[in-house]
PDB file of C-alpha atoms in Angstrom:
ATOM      1  CA  MET A   1     -12.194  82.000 247.995  1.00  0.00           C
ATOM      2  CA  VAL A   2     -12.609  85.736 248.451  1.00  0.00           C
ATOM      3  CA  GLY A   3     -16.065  86.591 249.738  1.00  0.00           C
ATOM      4  CA  TYR A   4     -17.019  83.024 250.504  1.00  0.00           C
ATOM      5  CA  ASP A   5     -16.952  82.012 254.158  1.00  0.00           C
ATOM      6  CA  PRO A   6     -17.688  78.286 254.520  1.00  0.00           C
ATOM      7  CA  GLU A   7     -18.147  78.667 258.275  1.00  0.00           C
ATOM      8  CA  ALA A   8     -20.944  81.191 257.844  1.00  0.00           C
ATOM      9  CA  ARG A   9     -22.941  78.729 255.721  1.00  0.00           C
ATOM     10  CA  CYS A  10     -24.602  81.717 254.051  1.00  0.00           C
ATOM     11  CA  VAL A  11     -23.484  81.094 250.473  1.00  0.00           C
ATOM     12  CA  SER A  12     -22.987  77.561 249.177  1.00  0.00           C
ATOM     13  CA  THR A  13     -20.111  76.624 246.882  1.00  0.00           C
ATOM     14  CA  VAL A  14     -22.536  76.420 243.933  1.00  0.00           C
ATOM     15  CA  GLU A  15     -23.942  79.868 244.704  1.00  0.00           C
ATOM     16  CA  ALA A  16     -20.426  81.242 245.112  1.00  0.00           C
ATOM     17  CA  ALA A  17     -19.490  79.827 241.704  1.00  0.00           C
ATOM     18  CA  ALA A  18     -22.621  81.360 240.161  1.00  0.00           C
ATOM     19  CA  ALA A  19     -21.794  84.724 241.730  1.00  0.00           C
ATOM     20  CA  GLY A  20     -18.260  84.494 240.340  1.00  0.00           C
ATOM     21  CA  SER A  21     -19.538  83.690 236.846  1.00  0.00           C
ATOM     22  CA  ALA A  22     -22.049  86.530 236.923  1.00  0.00           C
ATOM     23  CA  SER A  23     -19.421  89.009 238.129  1.00  0.00           C
ATOM     24  CA  GLY A  24     -17.073  87.933 235.328  1.00  0.00           C
ATOM     25  CA  LEU A  25     -19.765  88.339 232.676  1.00  0.00           C
ATOM     26  CA  VAL A  26     -20.800  91.829 233.808  1.00  0.00           C
ATOM     27  CA  THR A  27     -17.181  92.945 234.144  1.00  0.00           C
ATOM     28  CA  ARG A  28     -16.248  91.686 230.675  1.00  0.00           C
ATOM     29  CA  VAL A  29     -19.000  93.794 229.102  1.00  0.00           C
ATOM     30  CA  LEU A  30     -17.757  96.923 230.873  1.00  0.00           C
ATOM     31  CA  VAL A  31     -14.034  96.527 230.104  1.00  0.00           C
ATOM     32  CA  SER A  32     -14.256  95.200 226.526  1.00  0.00           C
ATOM     33  CA  PRO A  33     -13.266  98.557 224.917  1.00  0.00           C
ATOM     34  CA  LEU A  34      -9.987  98.553 226.855  1.00  0.00           C
ATOM     35  CA  ASP A  35      -9.282  95.015 225.664  1.00  0.00           C
ATOM     36  CA  VAL A  36      -9.796  96.086 222.052  1.00  0.00           C
ATOM     37  CA  LEU A  37      -7.325  98.956 222.479  1.00  0.00           C
ATOM     38  CA  LYS A  38      -4.786  96.689 224.156  1.00  0.00           C
ATOM     39  CA  ILE A  39      -4.869  94.130 221.354  1.00  0.00           C
ATOM     40  CA  ARG A  40      -4.593  96.779 218.625  1.00  0.00           C
ATOM     41  CA  PHE A  41      -1.472  98.137 220.322  1.00  0.00           C
ATOM     42  CA  GLN A  42       0.016  94.669 220.838  1.00  0.00           C
ATOM     43  CA  LEU A  43      -0.349  93.767 217.160  1.00  0.00           C
ATOM     44  CA  GLN A  44       1.290  96.959 215.912  1.00  0.00           C
ATOM     45  CA  ILE A  45       4.960  96.391 215.060  1.00  0.00           C
ATOM     46  CA  GLU A  46       5.649 100.115 214.650  1.00  0.00           C
ATOM     47  CA  GLN A  47       6.422 102.265 217.685  1.00  0.00           C
ATOM     48  CA  LEU A  48       3.342 103.655 219.415  1.00  0.00           C
ATOM     49  CA  SER A  49       4.273 107.280 218.824  1.00  0.00           C
ATOM     50  CA  SER A  50       3.006 110.224 216.778  1.00  0.00           C
ATOM     51  CA  ARG A  51       6.625 110.749 215.700  1.00  0.00           C
ATOM     52  CA  ASN A  52       6.390 107.589 213.602  1.00  0.00           C
ATOM     53  CA  PRO A  53       4.291 108.425 210.494  1.00  0.00           C
ATOM     54  CA  ALA A  54       3.823 104.709 209.716  1.00  0.00           C
ATOM     55  CA  ALA A  55       2.186 104.019 213.092  1.00  0.00           C
ATOM     56  CA  LYS A  56      -1.573 103.670 212.891  1.00  0.00           C
ATOM     57  CA  TYR A  57      -2.112 104.067 216.631  1.00  0.00           C
ATOM     58  CA  HIS A  58      -0.229 106.526 218.834  1.00  0.00           C
ATOM     59  CA  GLY A  59      -2.042 106.502 222.178  1.00  0.00           C
ATOM     60  CA  ILE A  60      -5.314 105.735 223.903  1.00  0.00           C
ATOM     61  CA  LEU A  61      -7.284 108.868 222.963  1.00  0.00           C
ATOM     62  CA  GLN A  62      -6.023 108.900 219.360  1.00  0.00           C
ATOM     63  CA  ALA A  63      -6.822 105.197 218.984  1.00  0.00           C
ATOM     64  CA  VAL A  64     -10.325 105.641 220.408  1.00  0.00           C
ATOM     65  CA  GLN A  65     -11.041 108.465 217.972  1.00  0.00           C
ATOM     66  CA  ARG A  66      -9.669 106.553 214.985  1.00  0.00           C
ATOM     67  CA  ILE A  67     -11.459 103.300 215.747  1.00  0.00           C
ATOM     68  CA  PHE A  68     -14.741 105.152 216.307  1.00  0.00           C
ATOM     69  CA  ARG A  69     -14.312 107.141 213.063  1.00  0.00           C
ATOM     70  CA  GLU A  70     -13.325 104.157 210.908  1.00  0.00           C
ATOM     71  CA  GLU A  71     -15.359 101.306 212.433  1.00  0.00           C
ATOM     72  CA  GLY A  72     -18.099 102.804 214.586  1.00  0.00           C
ATOM     73  CA  LEU A  73     -19.071 102.329 218.223  1.00  0.00           C
ATOM     74  CA  THR A  74     -19.630  98.558 217.977  1.00  0.00           C
ATOM     75  CA  ALA A  75     -15.936  98.056 217.141  1.00  0.00           C
ATOM     76  CA  PHE A  76     -15.129  98.476 220.832  1.00  0.00           C
ATOM     77  CA  TRP A  77     -16.966  95.209 221.496  1.00  0.00           C
ATOM     78  CA  LYS A  78     -15.351  93.232 218.670  1.00  0.00           C
ATOM     79  CA  GLY A  79     -14.547  89.764 219.921  1.00  0.00           C
ATOM     80  CA  HIS A  80     -16.825  90.181 222.925  1.00  0.00           C
ATOM     81  CA  VAL A  81     -18.624  86.857 222.385  1.00  0.00           C
ATOM     82  CA  PRO A  82     -15.460  84.697 222.176  1.00  0.00           C
ATOM     83  CA  ALA A  83     -14.018  86.704 225.053  1.00  0.00           C
ATOM     84  CA  GLN A  84     -16.958  85.681 227.233  1.00  0.00           C
ATOM     85  CA  PHE A  85     -16.093  82.055 226.463  1.00  0.00           C
ATOM     86  CA  LEU A  86     -12.323  82.725 226.818  1.00  0.00           C
ATOM     87  CA  SER A  87     -11.797  81.658 223.216  1.00  0.00           C
ATOM     88  CA  ILE A  88      -8.368  81.648 221.589  1.00  0.00           C
ATOM     89  CA  GLY A  89     -10.043  83.373 218.629  1.00  0.00           C
ATOM     90  CA  PHE A  90     -10.590  86.611 220.548  1.00  0.00           C
ATOM     91  CA  GLY A  91      -7.514  88.273 219.093  1.00  0.00           C
ATOM     92  CA  ALA A  92      -8.304  87.101 215.571  1.00  0.00           C
ATOM     93  CA  VAL A  93     -11.755  88.682 215.651  1.00  0.00           C
ATOM     94  CA  GLN A  94     -10.010  92.050 215.894  1.00  0.00           C
ATOM     95  CA  ILE A  95      -8.943  91.698 212.247  1.00  0.00           C
ATOM     96  CA  TYR A  96     -12.083  90.045 210.852  1.00  0.00           C
ATOM     97  CA  PRO A  97     -15.710  91.240 210.607  1.00  0.00           C
ATOM     98  CA  ASN A  98     -17.166  88.781 213.110  1.00  0.00           C
ATOM     99  CA  LEU A  99     -16.623  85.567 215.072  1.00  0.00           C
ATOM    100  CA  ARG A 100     -18.050  83.235 212.408  1.00  0.00           C
ATOM    101  CA  HIS A 101     -15.876  84.720 209.662  1.00  0.00           C
ATOM    102  CA  ALA A 102     -12.774  84.509 211.851  1.00  0.00           C
ATOM    103  CA  VAL A 103     -13.390  80.855 212.788  1.00  0.00           C
ATOM    104  CA  VAL A 104     -14.053  79.794 209.169  1.00  0.00           C
ATOM    105  CA  ILE A 105     -10.982  81.554 207.766  1.00  0.00           C
ATOM    106  CA  MET A 106      -8.760  80.308 210.581  1.00  0.00           C
ATOM    107  CA  TYR A 107      -9.865  76.694 210.056  1.00  0.00           C
ATOM    108  CA  GLN A 108      -9.625  76.819 206.246  1.00  0.00           C
ATOM    109  CA  THR A 109      -6.207  78.470 206.348  1.00  0.00           C
ATOM    110  CA  GLU A 110      -4.360  76.337 208.885  1.00  0.00           C
ATOM    111  CA  GLY A 111      -6.707  73.692 210.255  1.00  0.00           C
ATOM    112  CA  PRO A 112      -7.675  72.968 213.868  1.00  0.00           C
ATOM    113  CA  ARG A 113      -4.147  73.591 215.200  1.00  0.00           C
ATOM    114  CA  THR A 114      -4.591  77.319 214.597  1.00  0.00           C
ATOM    115  CA  PHE A 115      -7.011  77.538 217.543  1.00  0.00           C
ATOM    116  CA  TYR A 116      -4.191  76.595 219.899  1.00  0.00           C
ATOM    117  CA  ARG A 117      -1.707  79.251 218.805  1.00  0.00           C
ATOM    118  CA  GLY A 118      -0.291  81.068 221.804  1.00  0.00           C
ATOM    119  CA  LEU A 119      -1.081  78.213 224.167  1.00  0.00           C
ATOM    120  CA  THR A 120       2.463  78.048 225.577  1.00  0.00           C
ATOM    121  CA  PRO A 121       2.659  81.659 226.832  1.00  0.00           C
ATOM    122  CA  THR A 122      -0.936  81.355 228.006  1.00  0.00           C
ATOM    123  CA  LEU A 123      -0.124  78.366 230.209  1.00  0.00           C
ATOM    124  CA  VAL A 124       3.101  79.979 231.399  1.00  0.00           C
ATOM    125  CA  ALA A 125       1.284  83.199 232.375  1.00  0.00           C
ATOM    126  CA  ILE A 126      -2.059  82.056 233.754  1.00  0.00           C
ATOM    127  CA  PHE A 127      -0.839  80.407 236.945  1.00  0.00           C
ATOM    128  CA  PRO A 128       1.471  83.192 238.155  1.00  0.00           C
ATOM    129  CA  TYR A 129      -1.079  85.859 237.180  1.00  0.00           C
ATOM    130  CA  ALA A 130      -3.956  84.263 239.069  1.00  0.00           C
ATOM    131  CA  GLY A 131      -1.737  83.450 242.036  1.00  0.00           C
ATOM    132  CA  LEU A 132      -0.208  86.923 242.186  1.00  0.00           C
ATOM    133  CA  GLN A 133      -3.612  88.560 241.865  1.00  0.00           C
ATOM    134  CA  PHE A 134      -5.069  86.791 244.887  1.00  0.00           C
ATOM    135  CA  PHE A 135      -1.763  87.022 246.766  1.00  0.00           C
ATOM    136  CA  PHE A 136      -1.654  90.814 246.485  1.00  0.00           C
ATOM    137  CA  TYR A 137      -5.409  91.087 247.066  1.00  0.00           C
ATOM    138  CA  ASN A 138      -5.127  89.265 250.384  1.00  0.00           C
ATOM    139  CA  ILE A 139      -2.083  91.330 251.397  1.00  0.00           C
ATOM    140  CA  LEU A 140      -3.925  94.563 250.611  1.00  0.00           C
ATOM    141  CA  GLN A 141      -6.998  93.343 252.489  1.00  0.00           C
ATOM    142  CA  GLN A 142      -4.883  92.648 255.553  1.00  0.00           C
ATOM    143  CA  PHE A 143      -3.217  96.037 255.225  1.00  0.00           C
ATOM    144  CA  SER A 144      -6.612  97.751 254.949  1.00  0.00           C
ATOM    145  CA  LYS A 145      -7.745  96.039 258.158  1.00  0.00           C
ATOM    146  CA  TRP A 146      -4.704  97.499 259.897  1.00  0.00           C
ATOM    147  CA  VAL A 147      -5.353 100.977 258.476  1.00  0.00           C
ATOM    148  CA  ILE A 148      -9.158 101.037 258.748  1.00  0.00           C
ATOM    149  CA  PRO A 149     -10.761 100.413 262.166  1.00  0.00           C
ATOM    150  CA  ALA A 150     -12.674  97.131 262.449  1.00  0.00           C
ATOM    151  CA  GLU A 151     -15.903  98.953 263.382  1.00  0.00           C
ATOM    152  CA  ALA A 152     -15.902 100.948 260.133  1.00  0.00           C
ATOM    153  CA  LYS A 153     -18.076  98.645 258.047  1.00  0.00           C
ATOM    154  CA  THR A 154     -19.606 101.236 255.682  1.00  0.00           C
ATOM    155  CA  GLY A 155     -16.818 101.230 253.075  1.00  0.00           C
ATOM    156  CA  ALA A 156     -16.441  97.468 252.641  1.00  0.00           C
ATOM    157  CA  SER A 157     -17.445  97.429 248.952  1.00  0.00           C
ATOM    158  CA  ILE A 158     -15.181 100.357 248.075  1.00  0.00           C
ATOM    159  CA  LYS A 159     -12.314  98.696 249.963  1.00  0.00           C
ATOM    160  CA  ASN A 160     -12.791  95.486 247.947  1.00  0.00           C
ATOM    161  CA  LEU A 161     -12.840  97.520 244.734  1.00  0.00           C
ATOM    162  CA  VAL A 162      -9.605  99.365 245.555  1.00  0.00           C
ATOM    163  CA  CYS A 163      -7.766  96.246 246.795  1.00  0.00           C
ATOM    164  CA  GLY A 164      -8.852  94.255 243.752  1.00  0.00           C
ATOM    165  CA  SER A 165      -7.821  97.027 241.363  1.00  0.00           C
ATOM    166  CA  CYS A 166      -4.357  97.403 242.895  1.00  0.00           C
ATOM    167  CA  ALA A 167      -3.827  93.638 242.896  1.00  0.00           C
ATOM    168  CA  GLY A 168      -4.798  93.472 239.224  1.00  0.00           C
ATOM    169  CA  VAL A 169      -2.421  96.274 238.224  1.00  0.00           C
ATOM    170  CA  VAL A 170       0.589  94.710 239.956  1.00  0.00           C
ATOM    171  CA  SER A 171      -0.128  91.192 238.650  1.00  0.00           C
ATOM    172  CA  LYS A 172      -0.721  92.358 235.080  1.00  0.00           C
ATOM    173  CA  SER A 173       2.491  94.399 235.011  1.00  0.00           C
ATOM    174  CA  LEU A 174       4.584  91.415 236.113  1.00  0.00           C
ATOM    175  CA  THR A 175       3.140  88.998 233.530  1.00  0.00           C
ATOM    176  CA  TYR A 176       2.391  91.404 230.660  1.00  0.00           C
ATOM    177  CA  PRO A 177       5.251  90.432 228.265  1.00  0.00           C
ATOM    178  CA  LEU A 178       3.800  86.931 228.033  1.00  0.00           C
ATOM    179  CA  ASP A 179       0.455  88.416 227.011  1.00  0.00           C
ATOM    180  CA  VAL A 180       2.095  90.321 224.142  1.00  0.00           C
ATOM    181  CA  VAL A 181       3.803  87.153 222.892  1.00  0.00           C
ATOM    182  CA  LYS A 182       0.526  85.243 223.163  1.00  0.00           C
ATOM    183  CA  LYS A 183      -1.377  87.769 221.028  1.00  0.00           C
ATOM    184  CA  ARG A 184       1.354  87.875 218.375  1.00  0.00           C
ATOM    185  CA  LEU A 185       1.284  84.082 218.083  1.00  0.00           C
ATOM    186  CA  GLN A 186      -2.519  83.866 218.061  1.00  0.00           C
ATOM    187  CA  VAL A 187      -2.895  85.989 214.936  1.00  0.00           C
ATOM    188  CA  GLY A 188      -0.046  84.279 213.084  1.00  0.00           C
ATOM    189  CA  GLY A 189      -0.939  83.173 209.556  1.00  0.00           C
ATOM    190  CA  PHE A 190      -3.216  86.127 208.833  1.00  0.00           C
ATOM    191  CA  GLU A 191      -0.639  88.459 207.318  1.00  0.00           C
ATOM    192  CA  HIS A 192      -3.002  89.780 204.634  1.00  0.00           C
ATOM    193  CA  ALA A 193      -5.692  90.748 207.129  1.00  0.00           C
ATOM    194  CA  ARG A 194      -3.138  92.130 209.589  1.00  0.00           C
ATOM    195  CA  ALA A 195      -1.728  94.501 206.923  1.00  0.00           C
ATOM    196  CA  ALA A 196      -4.260  97.077 208.123  1.00  0.00           C
ATOM    197  CA  PHE A 197      -2.210  97.392 211.309  1.00  0.00           C
ATOM    198  CA  GLY A 198       1.040  98.138 209.466  1.00  0.00           C
ATOM    199  CA  GLN A 199       4.042  95.800 209.311  1.00  0.00           C
ATOM    200  CA  VAL A 200       3.523  92.073 209.834  1.00  0.00           C
ATOM    201  CA  ARG A 201       5.825  89.364 211.146  1.00  0.00           C
ATOM    202  CA  THR A 202       5.857  85.569 211.075  1.00  0.00           C
ATOM    203  CA  TYR A 203       6.976  83.794 214.247  1.00  0.00           C
ATOM    204  CA  GLY A 204       8.266  80.250 214.527  1.00  0.00           C
ATOM    205  CA  GLY A 205       7.106  79.787 218.106  1.00  0.00           C
ATOM    206  CA  PHE A 206       7.293  81.135 221.638  1.00  0.00           C
ATOM    207  CA  LEU A 207      11.061  81.665 221.845  1.00  0.00           C
ATOM    208  CA  ASP A 208      11.363  82.902 218.253  1.00  0.00           C
ATOM    209  CA  CYS A 209       8.650  85.485 218.901  1.00  0.00           C
ATOM    210  CA  MET A 210      10.481  86.755 221.984  1.00  0.00           C
ATOM    211  CA  ARG A 211      13.766  86.969 220.068  1.00  0.00           C
ATOM    212  CA  GLN A 212      12.239  88.925 217.189  1.00  0.00           C
ATOM    213  CA  ILE A 213      10.422  91.379 219.452  1.00  0.00           C
ATOM    214  CA  MET A 214      13.602  92.003 221.435  1.00  0.00           C
ATOM    215  CA  ARG A 215      15.754  92.406 218.314  1.00  0.00           C
ATOM    216  CA  GLU A 216      13.410  94.624 216.272  1.00  0.00           C
ATOM    217  CA  GLU A 217      11.380  96.515 218.888  1.00  0.00           C
ATOM    218  CA  GLY A 218      13.569  96.427 221.965  1.00  0.00           C
ATOM    219  CA  PRO A 219      12.438  95.805 225.561  1.00  0.00           C
ATOM    220  CA  GLY A 220       9.609  98.309 225.094  1.00  0.00           C
ATOM    221  CA  GLY A 221       8.046  95.977 222.526  1.00  0.00           C
ATOM    222  CA  PHE A 222       7.044  93.590 225.300  1.00  0.00           C
ATOM    223  CA  PHE A 223       5.008  96.341 226.952  1.00  0.00           C
ATOM    224  CA  LYS A 224       3.045  97.684 223.992  1.00  0.00           C
ATOM    225  CA  GLY A 225      -0.522  98.290 225.069  1.00  0.00           C
ATOM    226  CA  LEU A 226       0.402  98.291 228.751  1.00  0.00           C
ATOM    227  CA  SER A 227      -1.519 101.513 229.487  1.00  0.00           C
ATOM    228  CA  PRO A 228      -4.966 100.252 228.374  1.00  0.00           C
ATOM    229  CA  SER A 229      -4.062  96.863 229.825  1.00  0.00           C
ATOM    230  CA  LEU A 230      -3.405  98.353 233.262  1.00  0.00           C
ATOM    231  CA  LEU A 231      -6.624 100.359 233.065  1.00  0.00           C
ATOM    232  CA  LYS A 232      -8.419  97.157 232.148  1.00  0.00           C
ATOM    233  CA  ALA A 233      -6.686  95.209 234.928  1.00  0.00           C
ATOM    234  CA  ALA A 234      -7.584  97.858 237.489  1.00  0.00           C
ATOM    235  CA  PHE A 235     -11.210  98.120 236.450  1.00  0.00           C
ATOM    236  CA  SER A 236     -11.597  94.409 235.700  1.00  0.00           C
ATOM    237  CA  SER A 237     -10.063  93.069 238.905  1.00  0.00           C
ATOM    238  CA  GLY A 238     -11.737  95.682 241.037  1.00  0.00           C
ATOM    239  CA  LEU A 239     -15.126  95.183 239.422  1.00  0.00           C
ATOM    240  CA  ILE A 240     -14.903  91.380 239.582  1.00  0.00           C
ATOM    241  CA  PHE A 241     -14.298  91.464 243.320  1.00  0.00           C
ATOM    242  CA  PHE A 242     -16.874  94.246 243.758  1.00  0.00           C
ATOM    243  CA  TRP A 243     -19.637  92.438 241.835  1.00  0.00           C
ATOM    244  CA  TYR A 244     -18.701  89.095 243.417  1.00  0.00           C
ATOM    245  CA  GLU A 245     -18.990  90.447 246.935  1.00  0.00           C
ATOM    246  CA  LEU A 246     -22.193  92.260 245.975  1.00  0.00           C
ATOM    247  CA  PHE A 247     -23.833  89.159 244.480  1.00  0.00           C
ATOM    248  CA  CYS A 248     -22.808  87.056 247.487  1.00  0.00           C
ATOM    249  CA  GLY A 249     -24.236  89.728 249.771  1.00  0.00           C
ATOM    250  CA  LEU A 250     -27.519  89.741 247.857  1.00  0.00           C
ATOM    251  CA  LEU A 251     -27.767  85.956 248.091  1.00  0.00           C
ATOM    252  CA  CYS A 252     -27.164  86.130 251.837  1.00  0.00           C
ATOM    253  CA  ALA A 253     -29.780  88.860 252.197  1.00  0.00           C
ATOM    254  CA  LEU A 254     -32.348  86.801 250.284  1.00  0.00           C
ATOM    255  CA  LYS A 255     -31.715  83.835 252.582  1.00  0.00           C
ATOM    256  CA  SER A 256     -31.772  85.841 255.823  1.00  0.00           C
ATOM    257  CA  PRO A 257     -34.556  85.197 258.400  1.00  0.00           C
ATOM    258  CA  ASP A 258     -35.999  88.689 257.946  1.00  0.00           C
ATOM    259  CA  SER A 259     -36.294  88.147 254.213  1.00  0.00           C
ATOM    260  CA  MET A 260     -38.021  84.802 254.707  1.00  0.00           C
ATOM    261  CA  LYS A 261     -40.487  86.351 257.138  1.00  0.00           C
ATOM    262  CA  ARG A 262     -41.375  89.093 254.649  1.00  0.00           C
ATOM    263  CA  LYS A 263     -42.023  86.454 251.969  1.00  0.00           C
ATOM    264  CA  GLU A 264     -44.272  84.480 254.336  1.00  0.00           C
ATOM    265  CA  GLY A 265     -46.133  87.633 255.334  1.00  0.00           C
TER     266      GLY A 265
END
């Protein structure tokens, strides 16, 4: 695990897990607005262009202004609670007032199976994404050691941030089409609520969703929302590694002999 050195015996596996959880929580709060933008773009059937008068969202700045004007500042944290718990309902909360309303309507409309919509592309994407992220992170770390002299210790945190961000961008780009399919499937069955985003579609499953996107929106349809997604991936991955290393460092510092002596004194 990145940042955890079992030989050093400074941070236990439990403490490392706690540091990882804390870093994920803090990072999620900071990048939630980018997630909201990404999902709005993914759910829009129309082309993301100002040349299309039917398109509600055209780009990042226009979408930010419109969401803020129509829904207020808190809209950028819609779905934040289920996102912290990695809930399937995260995408659905984007089209309903709150988590409770989304869960009730989803259950009443289609039963418990609705909470597992998009599970296939999720399972297909999660393993390569996580593996690629750490694969590229380790490669970039090794490259940075070759570029930066070993005695230069001052920029360690910044180096982790940059390596993590780059690894996140590359991994997200390679697996992004599966994320689009997942979001389309997750909000299936809510055509009336989704009408606010423009056109709506009904998908028969993973392969049917891919066929319809390719036929009606072209290859570019699989990359709708990629810009905010890459920004999120860069900030999210970088910040997760940054906060993780920072929390592990703080735990080590608290357990150091000098710290113990100060407490005793």
